[in-house]
Short mmCIF file of C-alpha atoms in Angstrom, two decimals:
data_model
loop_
_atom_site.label_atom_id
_atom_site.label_comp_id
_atom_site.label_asym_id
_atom_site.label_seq_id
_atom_site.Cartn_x
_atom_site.Cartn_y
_atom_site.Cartn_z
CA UNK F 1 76.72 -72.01 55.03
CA UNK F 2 74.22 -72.73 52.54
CA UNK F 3 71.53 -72.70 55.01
CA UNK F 4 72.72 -69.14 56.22
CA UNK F 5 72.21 -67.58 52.55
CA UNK F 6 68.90 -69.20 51.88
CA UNK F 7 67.77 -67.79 55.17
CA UNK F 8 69.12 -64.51 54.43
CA UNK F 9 68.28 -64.11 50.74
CA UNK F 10 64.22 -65.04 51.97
CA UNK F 11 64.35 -62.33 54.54
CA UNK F 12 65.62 -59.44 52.43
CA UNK F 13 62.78 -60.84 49.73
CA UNK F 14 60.01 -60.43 52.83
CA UNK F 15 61.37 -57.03 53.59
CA UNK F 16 61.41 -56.04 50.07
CA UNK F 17 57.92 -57.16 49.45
CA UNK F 18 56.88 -56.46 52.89
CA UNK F 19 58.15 -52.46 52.31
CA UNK F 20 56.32 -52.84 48.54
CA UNK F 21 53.53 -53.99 50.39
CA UNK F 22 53.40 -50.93 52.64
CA UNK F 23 53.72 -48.43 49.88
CA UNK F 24 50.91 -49.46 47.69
CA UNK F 25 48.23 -49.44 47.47
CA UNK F 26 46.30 -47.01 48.20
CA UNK F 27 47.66 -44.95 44.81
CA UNK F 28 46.78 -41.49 44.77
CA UNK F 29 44.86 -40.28 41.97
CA UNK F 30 46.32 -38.41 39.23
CA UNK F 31 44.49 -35.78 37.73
CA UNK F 32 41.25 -37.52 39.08
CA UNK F 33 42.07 -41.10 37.86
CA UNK F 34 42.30 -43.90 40.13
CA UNK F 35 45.65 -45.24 40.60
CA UNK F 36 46.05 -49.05 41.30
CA UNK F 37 48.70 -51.12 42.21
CA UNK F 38 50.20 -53.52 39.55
CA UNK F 39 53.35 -55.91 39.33
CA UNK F 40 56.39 -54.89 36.96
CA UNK F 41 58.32 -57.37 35.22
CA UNK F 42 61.71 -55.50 36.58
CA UNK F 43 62.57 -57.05 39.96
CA UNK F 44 58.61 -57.46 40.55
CA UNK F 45 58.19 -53.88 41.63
CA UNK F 46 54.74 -52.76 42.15
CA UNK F 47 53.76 -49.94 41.02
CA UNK F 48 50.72 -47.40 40.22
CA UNK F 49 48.74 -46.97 37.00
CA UNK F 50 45.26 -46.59 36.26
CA UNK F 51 42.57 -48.49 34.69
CA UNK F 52 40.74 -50.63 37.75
CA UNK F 53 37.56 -49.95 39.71
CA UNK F 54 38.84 -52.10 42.09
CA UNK F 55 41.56 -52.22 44.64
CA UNK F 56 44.54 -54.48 45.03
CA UNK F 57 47.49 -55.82 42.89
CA UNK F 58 47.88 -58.02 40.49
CA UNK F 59 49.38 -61.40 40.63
CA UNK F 60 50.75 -64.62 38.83
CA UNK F 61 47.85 -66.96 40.36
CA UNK F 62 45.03 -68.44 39.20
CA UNK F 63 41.28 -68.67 40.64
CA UNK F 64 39.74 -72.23 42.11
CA UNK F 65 39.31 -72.76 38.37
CA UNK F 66 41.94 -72.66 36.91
CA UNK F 67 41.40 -69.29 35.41
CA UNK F 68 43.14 -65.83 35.40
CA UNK F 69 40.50 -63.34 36.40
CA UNK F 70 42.31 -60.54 34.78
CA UNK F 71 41.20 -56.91 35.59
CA UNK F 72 42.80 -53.84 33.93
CA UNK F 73 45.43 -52.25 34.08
CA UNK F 74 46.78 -56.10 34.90
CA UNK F 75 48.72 -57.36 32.34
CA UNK F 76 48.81 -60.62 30.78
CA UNK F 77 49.08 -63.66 32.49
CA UNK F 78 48.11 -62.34 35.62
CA UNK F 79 44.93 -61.47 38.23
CA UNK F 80 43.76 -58.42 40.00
CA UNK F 81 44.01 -59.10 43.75
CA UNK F 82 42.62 -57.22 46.78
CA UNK F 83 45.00 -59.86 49.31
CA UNK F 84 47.84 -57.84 50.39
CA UNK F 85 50.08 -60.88 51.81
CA UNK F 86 49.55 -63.42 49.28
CA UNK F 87 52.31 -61.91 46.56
CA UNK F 88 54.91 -62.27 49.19
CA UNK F 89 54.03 -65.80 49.98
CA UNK F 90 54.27 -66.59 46.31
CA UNK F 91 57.38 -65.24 45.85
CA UNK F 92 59.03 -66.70 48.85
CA UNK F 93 57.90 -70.47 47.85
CA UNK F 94 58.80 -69.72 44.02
CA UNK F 95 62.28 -68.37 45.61
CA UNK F 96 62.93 -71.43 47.73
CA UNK F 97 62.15 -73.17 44.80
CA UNK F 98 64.25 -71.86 43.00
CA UNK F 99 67.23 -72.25 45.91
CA UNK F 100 65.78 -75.63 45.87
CA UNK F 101 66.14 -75.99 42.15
CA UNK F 102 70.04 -74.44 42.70
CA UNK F 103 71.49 -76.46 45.42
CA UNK F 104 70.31 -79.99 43.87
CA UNK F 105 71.77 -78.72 40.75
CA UNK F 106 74.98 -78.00 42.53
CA UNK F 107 75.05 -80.86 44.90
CA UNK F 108 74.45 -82.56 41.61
CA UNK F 109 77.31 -81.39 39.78
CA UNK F 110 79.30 -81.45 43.14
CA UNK F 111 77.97 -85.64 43.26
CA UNK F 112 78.94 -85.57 39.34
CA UNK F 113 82.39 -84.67 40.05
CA UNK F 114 83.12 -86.76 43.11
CA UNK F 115 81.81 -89.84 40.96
CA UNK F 116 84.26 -88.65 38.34
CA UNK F 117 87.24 -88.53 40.78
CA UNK F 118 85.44 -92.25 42.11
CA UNK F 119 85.76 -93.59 38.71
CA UNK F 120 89.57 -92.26 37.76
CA UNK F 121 90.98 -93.72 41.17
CA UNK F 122 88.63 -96.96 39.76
CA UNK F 123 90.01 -97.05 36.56
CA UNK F 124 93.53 -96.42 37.93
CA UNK F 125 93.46 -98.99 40.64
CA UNK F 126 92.04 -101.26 37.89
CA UNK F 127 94.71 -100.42 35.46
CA UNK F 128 97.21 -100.90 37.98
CA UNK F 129 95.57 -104.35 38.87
CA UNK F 130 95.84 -105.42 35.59
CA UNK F 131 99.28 -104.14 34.70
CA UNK F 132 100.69 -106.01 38.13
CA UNK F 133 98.51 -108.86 36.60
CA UNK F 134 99.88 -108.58 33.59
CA UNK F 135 103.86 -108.18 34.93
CA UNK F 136 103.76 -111.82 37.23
CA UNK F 137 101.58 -112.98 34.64
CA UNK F 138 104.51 -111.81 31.89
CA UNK F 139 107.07 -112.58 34.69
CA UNK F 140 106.02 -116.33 35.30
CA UNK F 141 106.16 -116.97 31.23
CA UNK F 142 109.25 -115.43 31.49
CA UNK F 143 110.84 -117.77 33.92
CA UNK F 144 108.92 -120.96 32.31
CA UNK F 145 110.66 -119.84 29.16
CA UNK F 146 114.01 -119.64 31.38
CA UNK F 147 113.34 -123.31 32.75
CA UNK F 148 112.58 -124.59 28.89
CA UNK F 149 115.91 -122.72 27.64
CA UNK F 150 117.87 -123.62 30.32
CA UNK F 151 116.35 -127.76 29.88
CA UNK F 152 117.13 -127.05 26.16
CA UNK F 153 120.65 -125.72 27.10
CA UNK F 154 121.35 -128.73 29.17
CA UNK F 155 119.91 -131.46 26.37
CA UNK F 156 121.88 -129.19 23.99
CA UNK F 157 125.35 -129.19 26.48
CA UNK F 158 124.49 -133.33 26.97
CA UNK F 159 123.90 -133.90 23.41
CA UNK F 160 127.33 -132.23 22.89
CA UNK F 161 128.94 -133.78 25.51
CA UNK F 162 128.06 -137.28 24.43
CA UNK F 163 129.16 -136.30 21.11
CA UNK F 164 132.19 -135.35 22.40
CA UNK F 165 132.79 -138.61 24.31
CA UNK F 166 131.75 -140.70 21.49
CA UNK F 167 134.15 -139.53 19.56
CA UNK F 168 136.88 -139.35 21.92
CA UNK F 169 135.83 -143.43 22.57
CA UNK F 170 136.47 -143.91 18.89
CA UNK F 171 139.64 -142.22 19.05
CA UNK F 172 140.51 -144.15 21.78
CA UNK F 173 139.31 -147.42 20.19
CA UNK F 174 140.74 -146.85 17.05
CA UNK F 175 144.35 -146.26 18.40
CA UNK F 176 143.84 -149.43 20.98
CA UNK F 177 142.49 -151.40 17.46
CA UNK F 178 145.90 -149.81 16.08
CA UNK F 179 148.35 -150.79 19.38
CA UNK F 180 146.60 -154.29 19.02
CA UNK F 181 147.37 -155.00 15.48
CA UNK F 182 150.80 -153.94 16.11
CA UNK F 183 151.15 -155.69 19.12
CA UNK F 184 150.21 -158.75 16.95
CA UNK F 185 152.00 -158.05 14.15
CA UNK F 186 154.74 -157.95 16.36
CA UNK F 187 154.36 -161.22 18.40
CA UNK F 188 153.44 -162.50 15.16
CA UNK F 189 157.32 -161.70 13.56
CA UNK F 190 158.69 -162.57 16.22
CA UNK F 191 157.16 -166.60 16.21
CA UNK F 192 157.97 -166.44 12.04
CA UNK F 193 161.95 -165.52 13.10
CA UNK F 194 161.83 -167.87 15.58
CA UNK F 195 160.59 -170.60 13.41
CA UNK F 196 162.64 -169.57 10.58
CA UNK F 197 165.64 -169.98 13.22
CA UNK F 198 164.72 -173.27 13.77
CA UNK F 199 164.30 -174.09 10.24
CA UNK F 200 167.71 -172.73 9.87
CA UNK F 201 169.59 -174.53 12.77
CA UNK F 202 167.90 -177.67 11.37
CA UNK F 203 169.27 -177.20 7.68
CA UNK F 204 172.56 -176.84 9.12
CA UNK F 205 172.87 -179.89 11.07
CA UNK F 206 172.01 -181.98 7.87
#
């Protein structure tokens, strides 16, 4: 597509030139004053004016030199020349410069933009590698966290537990240390009456 307008933009330039070309010169003379073909600064339109004694038009170019050979009526900045089909040339490489100039500006911006769309889906892939990082990395302290809570639960529950049975054992020793002395405070009446019987039975046979 791009191709078709650059083609077709430098073919209506030839014709234009080519049909500018065609019309001057020669200039007629005006009142018996030569006429000669010069360059406008509108759309490079070439028209007649006086001043030279010497045919052609003037253009933007410079002699072998380096130097513009200016001849009036040309204008600054540009040379008298008798070469009919040079202009045209001029203006066709200065316009496919230009076209040049225009679609590596646009197939910069258009490279421009697609590296901008590159780097957001970079950056959000990246952020989204780093946030799924971050989440098993967050996720894994989470659950070592879990294993230390639930180790400290279980020291915590054991610690309480052998509390709990430590007591109950001193409950359970204290009332066995209680049924004991009873048990031989008990046996221990029981030999005194018996002896005391004895004693008793004894002093009653004398």
């Amino acid at each position: 597509m791009n191709k078709f307008i650059v083609c077709f933009m430098l073919c209506m330039l030839i014709a234009i030139n080519c049909q500018m070309v065609n019309s001057c010169p020669p200039c007629k003379d005006v009142g018996g004053e030569k006429r000669y073909c010069v360059k406008t600064k509108i759309l490079n339109l070439k028209v007649c004016e006086a001043g030279s004694q010497k045919g052609g038009r003037c253009t933007d170019e410079k002699d072998a030199n380096g130097v513009y050979q200016g001849l009036p009526p040309c204008k600054e900045g540009l040379t008298c020349s008798a070469e009919m089909g040079k202009s045209p040339k001029v203006e066709e490489k200065k316009l496919m410069e230009d076209l040049t100039l225009s679609d590596r500006a646009r197939r910069y911006r258009d490279l421009k933009k697609s590296a901008k769309v590159e780097e957001n889906k970079l950056m959000r892939d990246l952020t989204l590698s780093y946030r799924a990082r971050r989440y098993r990395d967050l996720k894994k302290s989470a659950k070592v966290e879990e294993n230390k809570l639930m180790r400290d639960l279980t020291l915590s529950y054991r610690a309480r537990r052998y509390r709990d049975l430590k007591k109950s054992a001193k409950v359970e020793e204290n009332k066995l240390m209680r049924d004991l002395t009873l048990s031989y405070r008990a046996r221990r009446y029981r030999d005194l009456k018996k002896s005391a019987k004895v004693e008793e039975n004894k002093l009653m046979n004398y």
